[in-house]
PDB file of C-alpha atoms in Angstrom:
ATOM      1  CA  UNK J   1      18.200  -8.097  -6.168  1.00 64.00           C
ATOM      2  CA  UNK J   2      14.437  -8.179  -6.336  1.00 90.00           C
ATOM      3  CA  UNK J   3      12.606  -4.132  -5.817  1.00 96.00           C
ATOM      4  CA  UNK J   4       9.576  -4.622  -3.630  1.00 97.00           C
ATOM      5  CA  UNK J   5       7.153  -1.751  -3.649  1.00 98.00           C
ATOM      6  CA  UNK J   6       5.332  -0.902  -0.192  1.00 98.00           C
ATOM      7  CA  UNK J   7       1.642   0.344  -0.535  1.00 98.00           C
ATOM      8  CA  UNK J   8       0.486   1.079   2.893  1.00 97.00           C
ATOM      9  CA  UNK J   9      -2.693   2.827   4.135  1.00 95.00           C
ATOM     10  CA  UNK J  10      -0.862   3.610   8.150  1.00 93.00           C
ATOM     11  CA  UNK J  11       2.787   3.475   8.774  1.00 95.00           C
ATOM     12  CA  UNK J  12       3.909   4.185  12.119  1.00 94.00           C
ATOM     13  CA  UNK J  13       5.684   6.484  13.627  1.00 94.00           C
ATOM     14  CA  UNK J  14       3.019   8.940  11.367  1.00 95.00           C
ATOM     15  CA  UNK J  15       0.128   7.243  12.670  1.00 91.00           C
ATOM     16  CA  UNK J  16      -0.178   5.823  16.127  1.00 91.00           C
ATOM     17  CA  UNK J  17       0.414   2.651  16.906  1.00 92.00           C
ATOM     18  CA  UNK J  18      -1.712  -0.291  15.632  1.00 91.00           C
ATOM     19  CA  UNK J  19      -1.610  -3.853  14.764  1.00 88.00           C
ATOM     20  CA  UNK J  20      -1.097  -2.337  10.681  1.00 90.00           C
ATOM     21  CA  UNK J  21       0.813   0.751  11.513  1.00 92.00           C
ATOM     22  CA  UNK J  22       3.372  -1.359  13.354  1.00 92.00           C
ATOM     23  CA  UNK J  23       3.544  -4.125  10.721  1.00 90.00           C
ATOM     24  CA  UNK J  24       3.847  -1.665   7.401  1.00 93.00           C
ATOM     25  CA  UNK J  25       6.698  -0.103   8.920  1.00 94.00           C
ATOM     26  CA  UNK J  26       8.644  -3.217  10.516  1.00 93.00           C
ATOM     27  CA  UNK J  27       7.716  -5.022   6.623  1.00 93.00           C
ATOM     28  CA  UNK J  28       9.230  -2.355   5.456  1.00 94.00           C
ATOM     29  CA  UNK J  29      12.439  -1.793   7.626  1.00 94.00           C
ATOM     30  CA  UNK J  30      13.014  -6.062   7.727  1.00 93.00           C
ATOM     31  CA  UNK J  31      12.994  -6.494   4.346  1.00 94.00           C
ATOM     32  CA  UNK J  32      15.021  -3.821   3.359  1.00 94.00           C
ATOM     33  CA  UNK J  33      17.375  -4.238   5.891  1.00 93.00           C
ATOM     34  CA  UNK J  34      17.908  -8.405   4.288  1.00 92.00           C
ATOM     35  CA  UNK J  35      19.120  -6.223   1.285  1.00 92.00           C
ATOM     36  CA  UNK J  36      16.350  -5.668  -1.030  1.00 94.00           C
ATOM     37  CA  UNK J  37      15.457  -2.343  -3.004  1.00 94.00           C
ATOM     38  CA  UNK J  38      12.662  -1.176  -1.789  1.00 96.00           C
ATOM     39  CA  UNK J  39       9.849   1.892  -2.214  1.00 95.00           C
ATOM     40  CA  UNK J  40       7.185   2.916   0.644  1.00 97.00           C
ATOM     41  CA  UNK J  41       3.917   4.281   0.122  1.00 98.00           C
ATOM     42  CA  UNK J  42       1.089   5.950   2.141  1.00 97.00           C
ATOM     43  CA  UNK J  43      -1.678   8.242   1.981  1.00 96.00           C
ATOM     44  CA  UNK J  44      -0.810  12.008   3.543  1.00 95.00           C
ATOM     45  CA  UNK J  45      -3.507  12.041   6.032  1.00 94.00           C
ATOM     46  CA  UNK J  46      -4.551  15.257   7.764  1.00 91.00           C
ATOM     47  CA  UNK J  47      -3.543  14.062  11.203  1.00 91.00           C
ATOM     48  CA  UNK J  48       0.171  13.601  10.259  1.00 94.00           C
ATOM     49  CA  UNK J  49       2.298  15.935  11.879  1.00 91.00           C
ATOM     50  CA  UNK J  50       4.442  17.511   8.995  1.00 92.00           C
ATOM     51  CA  UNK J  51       7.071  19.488  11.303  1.00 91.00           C
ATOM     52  CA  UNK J  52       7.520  16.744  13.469  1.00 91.00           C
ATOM     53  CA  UNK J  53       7.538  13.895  10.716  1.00 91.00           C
ATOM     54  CA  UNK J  54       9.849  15.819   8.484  1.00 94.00           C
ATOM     55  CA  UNK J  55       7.645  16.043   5.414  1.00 96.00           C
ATOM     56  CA  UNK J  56       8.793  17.928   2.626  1.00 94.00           C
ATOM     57  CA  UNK J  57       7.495  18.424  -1.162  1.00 95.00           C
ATOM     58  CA  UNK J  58       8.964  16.734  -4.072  1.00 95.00           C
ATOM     59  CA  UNK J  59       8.884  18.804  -6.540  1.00 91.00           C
ATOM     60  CA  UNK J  60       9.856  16.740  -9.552  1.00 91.00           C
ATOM     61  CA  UNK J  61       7.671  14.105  -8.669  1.00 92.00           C
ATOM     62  CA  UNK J  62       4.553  16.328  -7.932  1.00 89.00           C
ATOM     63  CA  UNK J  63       2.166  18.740 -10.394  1.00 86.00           C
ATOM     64  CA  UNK J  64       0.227  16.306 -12.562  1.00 88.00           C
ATOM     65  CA  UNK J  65      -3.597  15.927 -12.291  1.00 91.00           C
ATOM     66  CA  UNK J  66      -5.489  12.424 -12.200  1.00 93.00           C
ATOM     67  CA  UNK J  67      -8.941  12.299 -13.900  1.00 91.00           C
ATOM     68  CA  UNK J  68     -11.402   9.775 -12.115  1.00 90.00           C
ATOM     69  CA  UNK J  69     -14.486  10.214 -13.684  1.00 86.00           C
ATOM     70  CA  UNK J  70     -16.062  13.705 -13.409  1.00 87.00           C
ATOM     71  CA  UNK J  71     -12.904  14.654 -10.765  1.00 89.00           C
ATOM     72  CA  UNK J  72      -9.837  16.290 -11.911  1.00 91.00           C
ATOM     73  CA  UNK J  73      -7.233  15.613  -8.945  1.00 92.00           C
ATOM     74  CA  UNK J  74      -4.442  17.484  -8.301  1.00 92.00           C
ATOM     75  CA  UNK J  75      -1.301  15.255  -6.848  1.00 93.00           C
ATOM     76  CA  UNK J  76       1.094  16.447  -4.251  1.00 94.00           C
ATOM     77  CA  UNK J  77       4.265  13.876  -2.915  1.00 96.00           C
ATOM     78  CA  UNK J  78       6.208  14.447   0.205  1.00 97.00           C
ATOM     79  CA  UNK J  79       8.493  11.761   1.542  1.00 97.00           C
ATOM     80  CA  UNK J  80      10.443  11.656   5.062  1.00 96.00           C
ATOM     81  CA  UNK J  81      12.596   8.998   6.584  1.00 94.00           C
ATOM     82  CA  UNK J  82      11.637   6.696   9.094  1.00 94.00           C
ATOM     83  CA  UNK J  83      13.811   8.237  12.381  1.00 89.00           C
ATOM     84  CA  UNK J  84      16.580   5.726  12.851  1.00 87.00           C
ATOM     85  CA  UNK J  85      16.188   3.700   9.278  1.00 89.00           C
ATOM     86  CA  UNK J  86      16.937   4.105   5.680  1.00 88.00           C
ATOM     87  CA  UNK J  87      13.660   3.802   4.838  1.00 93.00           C
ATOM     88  CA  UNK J  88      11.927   6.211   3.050  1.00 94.00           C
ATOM     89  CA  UNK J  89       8.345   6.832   2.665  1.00 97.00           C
ATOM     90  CA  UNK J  90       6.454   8.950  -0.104  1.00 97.00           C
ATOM     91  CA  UNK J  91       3.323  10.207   1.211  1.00 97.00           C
ATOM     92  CA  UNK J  92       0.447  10.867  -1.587  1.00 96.00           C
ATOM     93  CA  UNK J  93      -1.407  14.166  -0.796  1.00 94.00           C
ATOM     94  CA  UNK J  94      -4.695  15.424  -1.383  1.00 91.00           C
ATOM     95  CA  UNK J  95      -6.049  17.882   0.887  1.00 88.00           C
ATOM     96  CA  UNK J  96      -9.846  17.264  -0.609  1.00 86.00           C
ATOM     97  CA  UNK J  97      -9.234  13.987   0.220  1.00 88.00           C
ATOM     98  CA  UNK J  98      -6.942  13.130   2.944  1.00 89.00           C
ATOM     99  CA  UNK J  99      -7.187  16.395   4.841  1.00 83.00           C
ATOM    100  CA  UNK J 100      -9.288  15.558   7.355  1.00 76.00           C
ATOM    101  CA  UNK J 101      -8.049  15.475  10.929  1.00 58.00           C
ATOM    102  CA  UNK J 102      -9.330  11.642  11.567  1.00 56.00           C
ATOM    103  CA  UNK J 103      -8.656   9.185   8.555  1.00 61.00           C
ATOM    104  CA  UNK J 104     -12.087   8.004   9.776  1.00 56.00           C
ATOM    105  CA  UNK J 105     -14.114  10.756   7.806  1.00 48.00           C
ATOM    106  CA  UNK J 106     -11.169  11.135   5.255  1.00 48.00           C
ATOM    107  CA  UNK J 107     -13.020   7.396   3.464  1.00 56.00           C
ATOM    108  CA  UNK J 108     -15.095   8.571   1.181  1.00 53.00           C
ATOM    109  CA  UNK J 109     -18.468   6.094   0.148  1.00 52.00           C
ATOM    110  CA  UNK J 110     -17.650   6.249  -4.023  1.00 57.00           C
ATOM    111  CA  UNK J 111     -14.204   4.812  -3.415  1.00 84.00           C
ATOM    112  CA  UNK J 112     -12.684   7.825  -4.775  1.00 89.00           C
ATOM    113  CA  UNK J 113      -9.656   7.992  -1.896  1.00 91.00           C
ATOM    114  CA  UNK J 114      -8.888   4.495  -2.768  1.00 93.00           C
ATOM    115  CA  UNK J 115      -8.462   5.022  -6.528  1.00 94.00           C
ATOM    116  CA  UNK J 116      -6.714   8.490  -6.306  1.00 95.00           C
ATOM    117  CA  UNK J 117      -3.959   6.679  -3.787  1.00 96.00           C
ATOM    118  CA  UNK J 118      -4.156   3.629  -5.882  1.00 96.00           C
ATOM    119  CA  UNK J 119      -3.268   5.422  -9.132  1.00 96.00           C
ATOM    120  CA  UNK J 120      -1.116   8.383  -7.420  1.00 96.00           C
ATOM    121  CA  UNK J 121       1.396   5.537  -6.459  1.00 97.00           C
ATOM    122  CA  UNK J 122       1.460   3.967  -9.674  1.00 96.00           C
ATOM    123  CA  UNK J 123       1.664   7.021 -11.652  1.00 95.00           C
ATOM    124  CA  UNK J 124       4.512   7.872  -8.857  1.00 96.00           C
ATOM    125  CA  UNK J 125       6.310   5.013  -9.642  1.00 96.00           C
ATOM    126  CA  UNK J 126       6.333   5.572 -13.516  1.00 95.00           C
ATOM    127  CA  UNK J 127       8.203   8.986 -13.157  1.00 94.00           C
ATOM    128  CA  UNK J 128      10.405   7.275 -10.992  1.00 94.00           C
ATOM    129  CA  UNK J 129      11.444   4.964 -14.064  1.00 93.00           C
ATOM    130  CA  UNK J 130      11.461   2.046 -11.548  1.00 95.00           C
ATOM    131  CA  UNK J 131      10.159  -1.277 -11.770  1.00 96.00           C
ATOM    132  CA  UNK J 132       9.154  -3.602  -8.788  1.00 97.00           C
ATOM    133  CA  UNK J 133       9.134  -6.893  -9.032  1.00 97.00           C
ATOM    134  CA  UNK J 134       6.733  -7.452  -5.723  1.00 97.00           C
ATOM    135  CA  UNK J 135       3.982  -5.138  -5.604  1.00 98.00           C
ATOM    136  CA  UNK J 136       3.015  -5.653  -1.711  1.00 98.00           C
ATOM    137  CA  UNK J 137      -0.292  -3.672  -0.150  1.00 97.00           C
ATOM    138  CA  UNK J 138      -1.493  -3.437   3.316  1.00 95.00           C
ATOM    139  CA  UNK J 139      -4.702  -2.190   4.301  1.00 93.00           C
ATOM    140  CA  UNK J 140      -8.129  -1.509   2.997  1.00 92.00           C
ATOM    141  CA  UNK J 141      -7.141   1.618   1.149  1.00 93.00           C
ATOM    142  CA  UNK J 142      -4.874  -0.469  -1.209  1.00 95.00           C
ATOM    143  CA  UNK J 143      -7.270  -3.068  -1.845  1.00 95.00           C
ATOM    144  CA  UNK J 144      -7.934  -1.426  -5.262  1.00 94.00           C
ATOM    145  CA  UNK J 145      -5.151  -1.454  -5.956  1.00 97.00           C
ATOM    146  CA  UNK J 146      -4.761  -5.411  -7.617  1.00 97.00           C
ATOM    147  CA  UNK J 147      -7.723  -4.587  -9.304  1.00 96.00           C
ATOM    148  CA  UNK J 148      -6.186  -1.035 -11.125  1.00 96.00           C
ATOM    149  CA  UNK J 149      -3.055  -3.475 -11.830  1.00 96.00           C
ATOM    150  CA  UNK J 150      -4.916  -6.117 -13.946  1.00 93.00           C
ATOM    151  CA  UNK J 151      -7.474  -3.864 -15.541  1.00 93.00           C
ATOM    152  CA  UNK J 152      -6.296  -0.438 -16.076  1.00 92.00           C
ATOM    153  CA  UNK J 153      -2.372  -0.435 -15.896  1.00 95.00           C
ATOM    154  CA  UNK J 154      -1.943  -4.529 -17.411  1.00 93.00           C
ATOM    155  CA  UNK J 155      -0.284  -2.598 -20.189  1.00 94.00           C
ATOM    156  CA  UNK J 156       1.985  -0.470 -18.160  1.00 95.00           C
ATOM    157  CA  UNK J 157       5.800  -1.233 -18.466  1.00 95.00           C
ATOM    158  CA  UNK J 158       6.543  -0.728 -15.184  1.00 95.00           C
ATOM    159  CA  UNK J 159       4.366  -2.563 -13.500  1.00 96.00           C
ATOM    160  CA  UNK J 160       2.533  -5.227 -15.524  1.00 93.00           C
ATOM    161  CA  UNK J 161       5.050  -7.760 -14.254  1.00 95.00           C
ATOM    162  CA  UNK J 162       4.933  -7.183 -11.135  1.00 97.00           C
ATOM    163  CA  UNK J 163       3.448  -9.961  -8.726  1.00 97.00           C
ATOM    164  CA  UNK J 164       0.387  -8.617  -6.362  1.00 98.00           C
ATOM    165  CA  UNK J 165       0.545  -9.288  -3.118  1.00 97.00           C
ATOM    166  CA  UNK J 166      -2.279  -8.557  -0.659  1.00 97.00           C
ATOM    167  CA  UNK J 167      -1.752  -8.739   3.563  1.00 95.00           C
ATOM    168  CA  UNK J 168      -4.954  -9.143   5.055  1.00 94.00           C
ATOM    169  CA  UNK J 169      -5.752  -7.701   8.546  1.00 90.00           C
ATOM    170  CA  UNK J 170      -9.066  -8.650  10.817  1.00 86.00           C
ATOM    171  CA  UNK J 171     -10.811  -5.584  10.180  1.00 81.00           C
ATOM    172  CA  UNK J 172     -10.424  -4.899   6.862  1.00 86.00           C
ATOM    173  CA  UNK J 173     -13.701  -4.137   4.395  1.00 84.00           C
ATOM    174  CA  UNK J 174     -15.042  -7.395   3.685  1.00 86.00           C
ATOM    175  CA  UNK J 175     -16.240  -6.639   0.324  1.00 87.00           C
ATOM    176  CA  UNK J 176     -12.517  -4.824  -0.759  1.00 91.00           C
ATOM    177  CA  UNK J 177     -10.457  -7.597   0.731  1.00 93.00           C
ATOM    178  CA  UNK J 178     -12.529 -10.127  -1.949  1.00 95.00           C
ATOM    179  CA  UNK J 179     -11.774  -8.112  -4.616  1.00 94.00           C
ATOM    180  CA  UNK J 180      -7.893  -8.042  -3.502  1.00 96.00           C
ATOM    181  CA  UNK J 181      -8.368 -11.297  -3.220  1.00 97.00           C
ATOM    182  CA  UNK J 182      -9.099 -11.991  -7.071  1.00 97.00           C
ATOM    183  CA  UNK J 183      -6.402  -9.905  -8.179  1.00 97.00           C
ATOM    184  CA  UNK J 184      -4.069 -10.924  -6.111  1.00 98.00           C
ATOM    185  CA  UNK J 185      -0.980 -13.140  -6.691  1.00 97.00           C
ATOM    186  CA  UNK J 186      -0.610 -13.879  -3.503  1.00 97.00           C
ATOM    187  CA  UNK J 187      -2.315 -13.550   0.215  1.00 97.00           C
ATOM    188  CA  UNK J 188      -0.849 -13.167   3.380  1.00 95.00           C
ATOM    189  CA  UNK J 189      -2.993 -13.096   6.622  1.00 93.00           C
ATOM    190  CA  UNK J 190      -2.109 -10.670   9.591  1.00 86.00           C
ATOM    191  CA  UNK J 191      -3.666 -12.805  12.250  1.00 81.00           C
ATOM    192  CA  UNK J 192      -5.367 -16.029  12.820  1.00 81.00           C
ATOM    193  CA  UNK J 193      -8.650 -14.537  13.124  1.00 83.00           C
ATOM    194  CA  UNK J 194     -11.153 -13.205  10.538  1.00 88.00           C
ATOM    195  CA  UNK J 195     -14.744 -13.150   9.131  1.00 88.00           C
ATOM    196  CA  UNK J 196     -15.640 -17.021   8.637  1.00 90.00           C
ATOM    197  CA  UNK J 197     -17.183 -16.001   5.336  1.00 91.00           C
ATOM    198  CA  UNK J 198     -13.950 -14.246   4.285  1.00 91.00           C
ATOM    199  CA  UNK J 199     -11.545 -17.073   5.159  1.00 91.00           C
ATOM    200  CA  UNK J 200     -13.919 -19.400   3.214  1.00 93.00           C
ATOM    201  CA  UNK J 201     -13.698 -17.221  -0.148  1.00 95.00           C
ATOM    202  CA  UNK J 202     -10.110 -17.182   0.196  1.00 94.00           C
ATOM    203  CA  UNK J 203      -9.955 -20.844   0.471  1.00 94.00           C
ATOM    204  CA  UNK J 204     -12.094 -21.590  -2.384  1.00 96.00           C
ATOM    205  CA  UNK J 205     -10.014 -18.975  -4.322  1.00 95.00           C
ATOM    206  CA  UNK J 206      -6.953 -21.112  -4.504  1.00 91.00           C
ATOM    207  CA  UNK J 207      -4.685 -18.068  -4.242  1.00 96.00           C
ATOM    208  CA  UNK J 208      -1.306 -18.703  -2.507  1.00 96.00           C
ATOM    209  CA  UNK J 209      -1.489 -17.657   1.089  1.00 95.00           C
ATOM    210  CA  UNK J 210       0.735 -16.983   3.991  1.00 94.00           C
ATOM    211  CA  UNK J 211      -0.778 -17.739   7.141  1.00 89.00           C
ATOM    212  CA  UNK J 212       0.532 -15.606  10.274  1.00 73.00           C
ATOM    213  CA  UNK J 213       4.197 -15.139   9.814  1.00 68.00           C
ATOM    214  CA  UNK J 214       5.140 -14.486  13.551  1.00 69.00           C
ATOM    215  CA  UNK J 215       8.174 -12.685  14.783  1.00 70.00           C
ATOM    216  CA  UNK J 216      10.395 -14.326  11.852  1.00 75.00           C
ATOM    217  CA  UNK J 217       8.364 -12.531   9.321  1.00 82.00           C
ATOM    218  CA  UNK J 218      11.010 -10.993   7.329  1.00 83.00           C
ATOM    219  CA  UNK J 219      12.290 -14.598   6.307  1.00 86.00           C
ATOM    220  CA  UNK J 220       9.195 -16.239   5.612  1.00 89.00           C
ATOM    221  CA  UNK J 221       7.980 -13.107   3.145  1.00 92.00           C
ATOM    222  CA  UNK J 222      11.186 -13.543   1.424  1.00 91.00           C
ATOM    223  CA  UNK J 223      10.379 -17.226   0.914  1.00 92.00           C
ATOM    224  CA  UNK J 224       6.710 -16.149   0.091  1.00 95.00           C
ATOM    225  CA  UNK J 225       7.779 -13.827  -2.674  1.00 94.00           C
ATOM    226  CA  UNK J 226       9.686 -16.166  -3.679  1.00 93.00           C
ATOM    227  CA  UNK J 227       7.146 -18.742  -4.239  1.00 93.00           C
ATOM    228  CA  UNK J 228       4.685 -16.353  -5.649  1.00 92.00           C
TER     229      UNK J 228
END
């Protein structure tokens, strides 16, 4: 049975209801509920209702500090279930960082939300001893996260072999989403519309890609992760 690992930047019901909020958490609840192992992942952003979510602390998995540069980060995870699913979701906390009330003005211009979320779910991962075999990220917040994979953490027992792959949506950071791109195993597009200049990198990348899955999208990522 093949462990797919969830890296989302919204997940509905936490965040309202968008186009990505919707799709990370129906991803999520379809293809664990076709039987595969599966881990969820998203930032703990200051608008998220804690009470009404049904956040609470992990201790074990919580108390280390990530260095990024001159910052010294400290890392907090809280998980809740999804109401009326199995799925669970570990929320990475950083009240310097995430703690804002919109997620707007929680995006900070060096990157440094990206990496700390990037390298607070892999470091997350490792002290849960468990190894994905699908690595699958949604959103511009987890567009570093390819990148960390084959540069930083290539080394990493966990997940070095893990395949990367990357669902684009139409408003997603042009500049990120090339980057995912190039570390990327594999591509899957939200939507039939995006930047010309974006869909024309892609193509010349030669990266696999899924275009819009539809309502059967829980079969044809299966298939996709298969072929990837």
């Amino acid at each position: 049975m093949k462990k797919i690992l969830f890296i989302n930047q919204d997940i509905a019901p936490y965040i309202e209801e968008t186009p990505m909020s919707v799709m990370s958490k129906d991803t999520s609840c379809g293809i664990q509920d076709a039987g595969f192992e599966t881990r969820t992942f998203m930032p703990k952003w200051g608008i998220i209702n804690e009470r009404r979510g049904q956040l609470h602390e992990v201790i074990r998995l919580s108390g280390i500090n990530i260095s990024i540069g001159d910052y010294d980060l400290p890392l907090l995870i809280k998980v809740a279930s999804i109401v009326g699913t199995k799925v669970q979701v570990y929320f990475i906390e950083n009240e310097e960082l995430y703690g804002k009330k919109t997620i707007k003005k929680s995006r900070s211009k060096n990157g440094l939300h990206a990496e700390f979320f990037a390298r607070g779910v892999i470091e997350t991962v490792k002290k849960l001893r468990w190894n994905p075999d699908i690595i699958h990220c949604q959103g511009t917040i987890t567009h570093m996260v390819p990148y960390l994979l084959k540069k930083l953490y290539n080394d990493e027992p966990t997940v070095c072999h893990a395949k990367v792959i990357t669902t684009l949506f139409e408003k997603d950071s042009i500049k990120t989403a090339q980057s995912a791109i190039d570390n990327s195993d594999g591509i899957i597009l939200a939507s039939d519309h995006y930047n010309k200049n974006l869909v024309r990198y892609l193509a010349e990348s030669k990266v696999k890609t899924l275009k819009n899955a539809g309502e059967d999208f829980a079969k044809k990522y299966i298939e996709f992760y298969n072929k990837v």
